[in-house]
CSV table of C-alpha atoms (C1' of nucleotides) in Angstrom, one decimal:
chain,number,residue,atom,x,y,z
T,1,MET,CA,24.6,10.8,22.2
T,2,PRO,CA,21.2,12.3,23.0
T,3,ALA,CA,18.2,10.7,21.5
T,4,PRO,CA,16.9,12.7,18.5
T,5,THR,CA,14.2,15.1,19.4
T,6,ARG,CA,11.8,17.4,17.6
T,7,THR,CA,14.4,20.2,17.5
T,8,THR,CA,17.1,18.0,16.0
T,9,ILE,CA,15.6,15.5,13.6
T,10,ALA,CA,12.9,17.4,11.9
T,11,PRO,CA,14.8,20.4,10.5
T,12,THR,CA,17.6,18.1,9.3
T,13,LEU,CA,15.2,15.8,7.5
T,14,VAL,CA,13.2,18.6,6.0
T,15,ALA,CA,16.3,20.2,4.7
T,16,TRP,CA,17.5,16.9,3.2
T,17,PHE,CA,14.1,16.3,1.7
T,18,THR,CA,14.0,19.7,0.0
T,19,GLU,CA,17.2,18.8,-1.8
T,20,ASN,CA,16.6,15.1,-2.4
T,21,ALA,CA,12.9,14.5,-2.9
T,22,ARG,CA,12.1,12.4,-5.9
T,23,ASP,CA,9.9,14.0,-8.6
T,24,LEU,CA,6.8,12.0,-8.2
T,25,PRO,CA,3.4,12.8,-9.9
T,26,TRP,CA,1.5,13.3,-6.7
T,27,ARG,CA,4.1,15.8,-5.5
T,28,ARG,CA,3.4,18.1,-8.4
T,29,PRO,CA,1.7,21.3,-7.4
T,30,GLY,CA,-2.0,21.2,-8.0
T,31,PHE,CA,-2.1,17.4,-8.4
T,32,GLY,CA,-5.4,17.6,-6.5
T,33,ALA,CA,-7.0,15.7,-3.6
T,34,TRP,CA,-8.6,13.1,-5.9
T,35,GLY,CA,-5.2,12.3,-7.5
T,36,VAL,CA,-3.6,12.0,-4.1
T,37,LEU,CA,-6.4,9.7,-2.8
T,38,VAL,CA,-6.1,7.5,-5.9
T,39,SER,CA,-2.3,7.4,-5.5
T,40,GLU,CA,-2.5,6.4,-1.9
T,41,PHE,CA,-4.9,3.6,-2.6
T,42,MET,CA,-2.5,2.3,-5.3
T,43,LEU,CA,0.5,2.7,-3.1
T,44,GLN,CA,-0.9,0.5,-0.4
T,45,GLN,CA,1.7,-2.4,-0.4
T,46,THR,CA,2.7,-1.6,-3.9
T,47,PRO,CA,6.0,-0.1,-5.1
T,48,VAL,CA,6.1,3.4,-6.5
T,49,ASN,CA,7.5,2.5,-9.9
T,50,ARG,CA,4.6,0.1,-10.5
T,51,VAL,CA,2.0,2.6,-9.5
T,52,ILE,CA,3.0,5.6,-11.6
T,53,PRO,CA,1.9,4.5,-15.1
T,54,LEU,CA,-1.4,3.0,-13.9
T,55,LEU,CA,-2.1,6.1,-11.8
T,56,GLU,CA,-1.8,8.4,-14.8
T,57,ALA,CA,-4.0,6.2,-17.0
T,58,TRP,CA,-6.6,5.9,-14.2
T,59,LEU,CA,-6.8,9.7,-13.7
T,60,ASP,CA,-7.0,10.3,-17.5
T,61,ARG,CA,-10.0,7.9,-17.6
T,62,TRP,CA,-11.6,9.0,-14.3
T,63,PRO,CA,-10.5,12.6,-13.5
T,64,THR,CA,-13.1,13.0,-10.7
T,65,PRO,CA,-14.7,10.8,-8.0
T,66,ALA,CA,-18.0,11.3,-9.8
T,67,ALA,CA,-16.6,9.9,-13.1
T,68,LEU,CA,-15.4,6.8,-11.3
T,69,ALA,CA,-18.6,6.5,-9.4
T,70,ALA,CA,-20.5,6.4,-12.6
T,71,ALA,CA,-18.6,3.5,-14.0
T,72,PRO,CA,-19.4,-0.1,-13.3
T,73,PRO,CA,-17.2,-1.5,-10.5
T,74,GLY,CA,-15.9,-4.1,-12.9
T,75,ASP,CA,-14.3,-1.4,-15.0
T,76,ALA,CA,-12.4,-0.4,-11.9
T,77,VAL,CA,-11.2,-3.9,-11.3
T,78,ARG,CA,-10.2,-4.3,-15.0
T,79,HIS,CA,-8.2,-1.1,-15.1
T,80,TRP,CA,-6.5,-1.9,-11.8
T,81,ASP,CA,-4.7,-4.3,-14.1
T,82,ASN,CA,-1.9,-6.2,-12.4
T,83,LEU,CA,-1.3,-3.8,-9.5
T,84,GLY,CA,-2.3,-6.5,-7.0
T,85,TYR,CA,-4.8,-6.7,-4.2
T,86,PRO,CA,-7.6,-6.0,-6.6
T,87,ARG,CA,-10.1,-5.5,-3.8
T,88,ARG,CA,-8.5,-2.1,-3.5
T,89,ALA,CA,-10.0,-1.2,-6.9
T,90,LEU,CA,-13.4,-2.1,-5.5
T,91,TRP,CA,-12.9,-0.1,-2.4
T,92,LEU,CA,-11.7,2.9,-4.3
T,93,HIS,CA,-14.8,2.7,-6.5
T,94,ARG,CA,-16.9,2.4,-3.4
T,95,ALA,CA,-15.1,5.4,-1.9
T,96,ALA,CA,-15.8,7.4,-5.0
T,97,VAL,CA,-19.5,6.6,-4.7
T,98,GLU,CA,-19.5,7.7,-1.1
T,99,ILE,CA,-17.6,10.9,-1.9
T,100,THR,CA,-20.1,11.6,-4.6
T,101,ALA,CA,-23.1,10.9,-2.4
T,102,ARG,CA,-22.0,12.3,0.9
T,103,HIS,CA,-19.5,15.1,0.0
T,104,GLY,CA,-20.8,16.5,-3.3
T,105,GLY,CA,-18.0,14.9,-5.2
T,106,VAL,CA,-15.3,16.6,-3.3
T,107,VAL,CA,-12.7,14.5,-1.5
T,108,PRO,CA,-13.3,15.3,2.2
T,109,ARG,CA,-10.6,17.1,4.2
T,110,SER,CA,-11.2,16.0,7.8
T,111,VAL,CA,-9.6,12.8,9.0
T,112,ASP,CA,-12.8,11.6,10.4
T,113,ASP,CA,-14.7,12.0,7.1
T,114,LEU,CA,-11.8,10.3,5.3
T,115,LEU,CA,-11.6,7.4,7.8
T,116,ALA,CA,-15.3,6.8,7.1
T,117,LEU,CA,-14.6,6.0,3.4
T,118,THR,CA,-14.3,2.4,2.3
T,119,GLY,CA,-10.7,1.3,2.1
T,120,VAL,CA,-9.3,4.3,3.9
T,121,GLY,CA,-7.5,3.6,7.2
T,122,ASP,CA,-5.2,5.5,9.6
T,123,TYR,CA,-2.4,5.9,7.0
T,124,THR,CA,-4.4,6.9,4.0
T,125,ALA,CA,-6.8,9.3,5.8
T,126,ARG,CA,-3.9,11.3,7.2
T,127,ALA,CA,-1.9,11.2,4.0
T,128,VAL,CA,-4.7,12.8,2.2
T,129,ALA,CA,-5.4,15.4,4.9
T,130,VAL,CA,-1.7,16.3,5.0
T,131,PHE,CA,-0.4,15.9,1.4
T,132,ALA,CA,-3.5,17.1,-0.4
T,133,TYR,CA,-4.8,19.7,2.0
T,134,GLY,CA,-1.7,20.7,4.0
T,135,ASP,CA,-3.2,20.1,7.4
T,136,ARG,CA,-1.1,19.0,10.4
T,137,HIS,CA,-1.3,15.4,11.4
T,138,PRO,CA,1.2,12.6,11.9
T,139,VAL,CA,1.4,10.3,8.8
T,140,VAL,CA,2.9,6.9,9.7
T,141,ASP,CA,3.6,4.3,7.1
T,142,THR,CA,6.0,1.3,7.1
T,143,ASN,CA,8.9,3.6,6.1
T,144,THR,CA,8.3,6.1,8.9
T,145,ARG,CA,7.9,3.2,11.3
T,146,ARG,CA,11.3,1.8,10.4
T,147,VAL,CA,13.0,5.2,10.5
T,148,ILE,CA,11.6,5.9,14.0
T,149,ALA,CA,12.5,2.3,15.1
T,150,ARG,CA,16.1,2.8,14.1
T,151,ALA,CA,16.8,6.5,14.6
T,152,ILE,CA,14.8,7.0,17.8
T,153,THR,CA,14.3,3.6,19.4
T,154,GLY,CA,17.5,2.0,18.3
T,155,ASP,CA,16.0,-1.2,16.9
T,156,ALA,CA,16.7,-2.7,13.5
T,157,HIS,CA,13.0,-3.4,12.9
T,158,PRO,CA,9.8,-1.7,14.0
T,159,ALA,CA,7.5,-3.5,16.4
T,160,ALA,CA,4.1,-4.5,15.0
T,161,ALA,CA,2.1,-1.6,13.8
T,162,HIS,CA,0.3,0.1,16.6
T,163,ARG,CA,-1.9,3.2,16.8
T,164,ARG,CA,0.6,4.4,19.4
T,165,ASP,CA,3.0,5.0,16.4
T,166,LEU,CA,0.8,8.0,15.6
T,167,ASP,CA,1.7,9.5,19.0
T,168,ALA,CA,5.4,8.9,18.5
T,169,MET,CA,5.3,10.7,15.2
T,170,ALA,CA,3.1,13.5,16.6
T,171,ASP,CA,5.8,14.2,19.2
T,172,LEU,CA,8.4,14.8,16.4
T,173,LEU,CA,6.2,17.0,14.3
T,174,PRO,CA,7.2,20.6,13.7
T,175,GLU,CA,4.6,23.3,14.8
T,176,ASP,CA,4.2,24.8,11.3
T,177,ASP,CA,1.7,23.1,9.1
T,178,GLY,CA,3.9,23.2,6.0
T,179,ASP,CA,7.0,22.0,7.9
T,180,ALA,CA,5.0,19.2,9.4
T,181,ALA,CA,3.8,18.1,6.0
T,182,ARG,CA,7.3,18.2,4.7
T,183,PHE,CA,8.6,16.3,7.7
T,184,ASN,CA,6.0,13.6,7.2
T,185,ALA,CA,7.0,13.2,3.6
T,186,ALA,CA,10.7,13.4,4.5
T,187,ALA,CA,10.5,10.5,7.0
T,188,MET,CA,8.7,8.3,4.4
T,189,GLU,CA,11.2,9.3,1.7
T,190,LEU,CA,14.2,8.6,3.9
T,191,GLY,CA,12.8,5.1,4.7
T,192,ALA,CA,12.1,4.5,1.0
T,193,VAL,CA,15.4,5.5,-0.5
T,194,VAL,CA,18.0,5.6,2.3
T,195,CYS,CA,17.0,3.8,5.5
T,196,THR,CA,15.7,0.8,3.6
T,197,ALA,CA,14.7,-2.5,5.1
T,198,ARG,CA,17.4,-4.7,3.5
T,199,SER,CA,20.4,-2.4,2.8
T,200,PRO,CA,20.4,0.9,4.6
T,201,ARG,CA,22.7,3.5,3.0
T,202,CYS,CA,23.9,5.0,6.2
T,203,GLU,CA,26.8,6.7,4.4
T,204,VAL,CA,24.4,9.1,2.8
T,205,CYS,CA,21.9,9.4,5.7
T,206,PRO,CA,21.4,13.0,6.9
T,207,ILE,CA,20.7,11.9,10.4
T,208,ALA,CA,23.3,9.1,10.8
T,209,ASP,CA,25.1,11.2,13.5
T,210,VAL,CA,22.1,11.1,15.8
T,211,CYS,CA,20.8,7.7,14.8
T,212,ALA,CA,20.2,5.5,17.9
T,213,TRP,CA,20.6,2.3,16.0
T,214,ARG,CA,23.9,3.3,14.5
T,215,ALA,CA,25.1,4.6,17.9
T,216,ALA,CA,24.3,1.2,19.4
T,217,GLY,CA,26.4,-0.6,16.8
T,218,TYR,CA,23.5,-1.8,14.6
T,219,PRO,CA,22.1,-4.4,17.0
T,220,ASP,CA,20.2,-7.0,15.0
T,221,THR,CA,17.0,-6.7,16.8
T,222,ALA,CA,14.5,-9.5,16.3
T,223,ASP,CA,12.1,-9.0,13.4
T,224,THR,CA,8.7,-9.7,14.9
T,225,ARG,CA,6.8,-9.4,11.7
T,226,ARG,CA,5.0,-12.5,10.5
T,227,LYS,CA,6.4,-14.1,7.4
T,228,GLN,CA,4.4,-13.8,4.2
T,229,ALA,CA,2.8,-17.0,3.2
T,230,ARG,CA,4.1,-18.7,0.1
T,231,TYR,CA,2.3,-17.4,-3.0
T,232,GLU,CA,3.0,-20.1,-5.5
T,233,GLY,CA,0.1,-22.6,-5.4
T,234,SER,CA,-1.8,-20.6,-2.8
T,235,ASP,CA,-5.4,-19.6,-2.9
T,236,ARG,CA,-4.3,-16.0,-3.6
T,237,HIS,CA,-2.4,-17.4,-6.6
T,238,ALA,CA,-5.6,-19.1,-7.9
T,239,ARG,CA,-7.7,-16.0,-7.3
T,240,GLY,CA,-5.1,-13.9,-9.2
T,241,ALA,CA,-5.1,-16.4,-12.1
T,242,VAL,CA,-8.9,-16.4,-12.4
T,243,LEU,CA,-9.1,-12.6,-12.3
T,244,ALA,CA,-6.3,-12.2,-14.8
T,245,VAL,CA,-8.3,-14.3,-17.3
T,246,LEU,CA,-11.5,-12.4,-16.7
T,247,ARG,CA,-9.7,-9.1,-16.9
T,248,GLY,CA,-7.9,-9.9,-20.1
T,249,ALA,CA,-10.8,-11.7,-21.7
T,250,ALA,CA,-13.1,-9.0,-20.6
T,251,THR,CA,-15.1,-8.9,-23.8
T,252,HIS,CA,-16.2,-12.5,-23.4
T,253,GLU,CA,-17.1,-14.5,-20.4
T,254,ALA,CA,-16.0,-17.9,-19.1
T,255,SER,CA,-17.6,-20.7,-17.3
T,256,ALA,CA,-16.1,-21.9,-14.0
T,257,ALA,CA,-14.7,-24.9,-15.8
T,258,GLU,CA,-13.1,-22.8,-18.5
T,259,VAL,CA,-11.2,-20.2,-16.4
T,260,ILE,CA,-7.8,-21.6,-15.6
T,261,ALA,CA,-9.0,-24.9,-16.9
T,262,ASP,CA,-5.5,-26.3,-16.5
T,263,TRP,CA,-5.3,-25.3,-12.8
T,264,PRO,CA,-3.8,-28.4,-11.0
T,265,ASP,CA,-6.3,-28.4,-8.1
T,266,PRO,CA,-9.9,-28.0,-9.2
T,267,VAL,CA,-11.1,-27.8,-5.6
T,268,GLN,CA,-8.9,-24.9,-5.0
T,269,ARG,CA,-10.0,-23.3,-8.3
T,270,ASP,CA,-13.6,-23.5,-7.3
T,271,ARG,CA,-12.8,-22.2,-3.9
T,272,ALA,CA,-11.0,-19.2,-5.5
T,273,ILE,CA,-14.0,-18.5,-7.7
T,274,ASP,CA,-16.5,-18.7,-4.9
T,275,SER,CA,-14.4,-16.4,-2.7
T,276,LEU,CA,-14.1,-13.9,-5.6
T,277,VAL,CA,-17.8,-13.9,-6.0
T,278,VAL,CA,-18.3,-13.4,-2.2
T,279,ASP,CA,-15.8,-10.4,-2.4
T,280,GLY,CA,-17.7,-8.9,-5.3
T,281,LEU,CA,-14.7,-9.0,-7.5
T,282,ILE,CA,-16.5,-11.2,-10.1
T,283,GLU,CA,-20.1,-12.2,-10.8
T,284,ALA,CA,-21.6,-15.5,-11.8
T,285,VAL,CA,-24.6,-15.1,-14.1
T,286,ASP,CA,-26.2,-18.1,-15.7
T,287,GLY,CA,-23.1,-20.1,-15.0
T,288,ARG,CA,-20.8,-17.6,-16.7
T,289,LEU,CA,-18.2,-15.6,-14.9
T,290,ARG,CA,-17.5,-12.0,-15.5
T,291,LEU,CA,-16.4,-8.8,-13.9
T,292,PRO,CA,-19.2,-7.0,-12.0
T,293,ARG,CA,-21.4,-4.6,-13.9
R,1,DA,C1',-5.8,-9.7,16.9
R,2,DA,C1',-4.0,-12.7,13.7
R,3,DA,C1',-4.8,-13.9,9.1
R,4,DA,C1',-6.1,-12.9,4.5
R,5,DC,C1',-5.3,-10.4,0.6
R,6,DG,C1',-1.6,-9.9,-5.5
R,7,DT,C1',2.2,-9.2,-8.0
R,8,DG,C1',6.8,-8.5,-9.5
R,9,DG,C1',11.6,-7.1,-8.5
R,10,DC,C1',15.7,-7.6,-6.1
R,11,DG,C1',19.7,-9.5,-3.2
O,1,DT,C1',16.3,-20.4,-7.0
O,2,DC,C1',13.9,-18.5,-3.2
O,3,DG,C1',12.6,-15.6,0.4
O,4,DC,C1',12.0,-10.9,1.5
O,5,DC,C1',9.8,-6.7,0.6
O,6,DA,C1',6.6,-3.0,-1.1
O,7,DA,C1',3.1,4.7,0.9
O,8,DG,C1',-2.2,-0.9,4.5
O,9,DT,C1',-7.1,-2.3,5.4
O,10,DT,C1',-10.4,-5.3,6.6
O,11,DT,C1',-12.7,-9.0,9.2
DNA sequence: AAAACGTGGCG
DNA sequence: TCGCCAAGTTT
């Protein structure tokens, strides 16, 4: 069984994607580069179904980068709600300010300009250039990484993320811009709905017949990823609890002793508050805590 | 370059 | 119940 190549895997996946793509907001024609950028921020480490409602509310409130840039950063944190990793809200707000100042309020198109925005890395920059503007770049996320690890390399799990992954994807990319964009989306989609981390559905996989992992008998390659730290009782948990109070009770403010007053570890509580202030996610003014203005 | 960074759902 | 997992980026 030959290893899948550009000529075998891409047309098959693109054809499968054409038939099976989920109807997601950011795939609607004319969704716009701002919408795509916001969606990509929200999708960083956060499942699609949790993003959709918050994305739509966000874009109703702030239809342009300039609109968000004009709002206080605390509003961004508040309306990020419970999406998680709230510093993304701060980064997105900062990116909106940068777009307004440096790019006339238009989300930039070049990967370099996108990479220069706060909170935009290798994945997000190329996702915007490809999915919003139709340019030809490799887009590599955790799904694509897993699909390549299995179908091409024959491993159950991808190695640690590496910039070299971009080269591997670039080698598989069709020549045509549109086909390349669809292939990028198709690889992500396959990883998201078929070639999933825990229970791959090989019986419906369009490339099962050329999959190196399947051909090798599904070897259980070692998973090299680091385990996630326990959340319950962690500093992250404490930070999340503080922020949840200040988000919900946004109209009034709280003192350090009042927020999560029943938190079992006051030292940890204070450490959480201090780190949130350092990160700019909250402000302490006259001993009162609040979201930043 | 390893660790930090939220939150909720699913097996 | 509990650990894994989710369209990553930053320091």
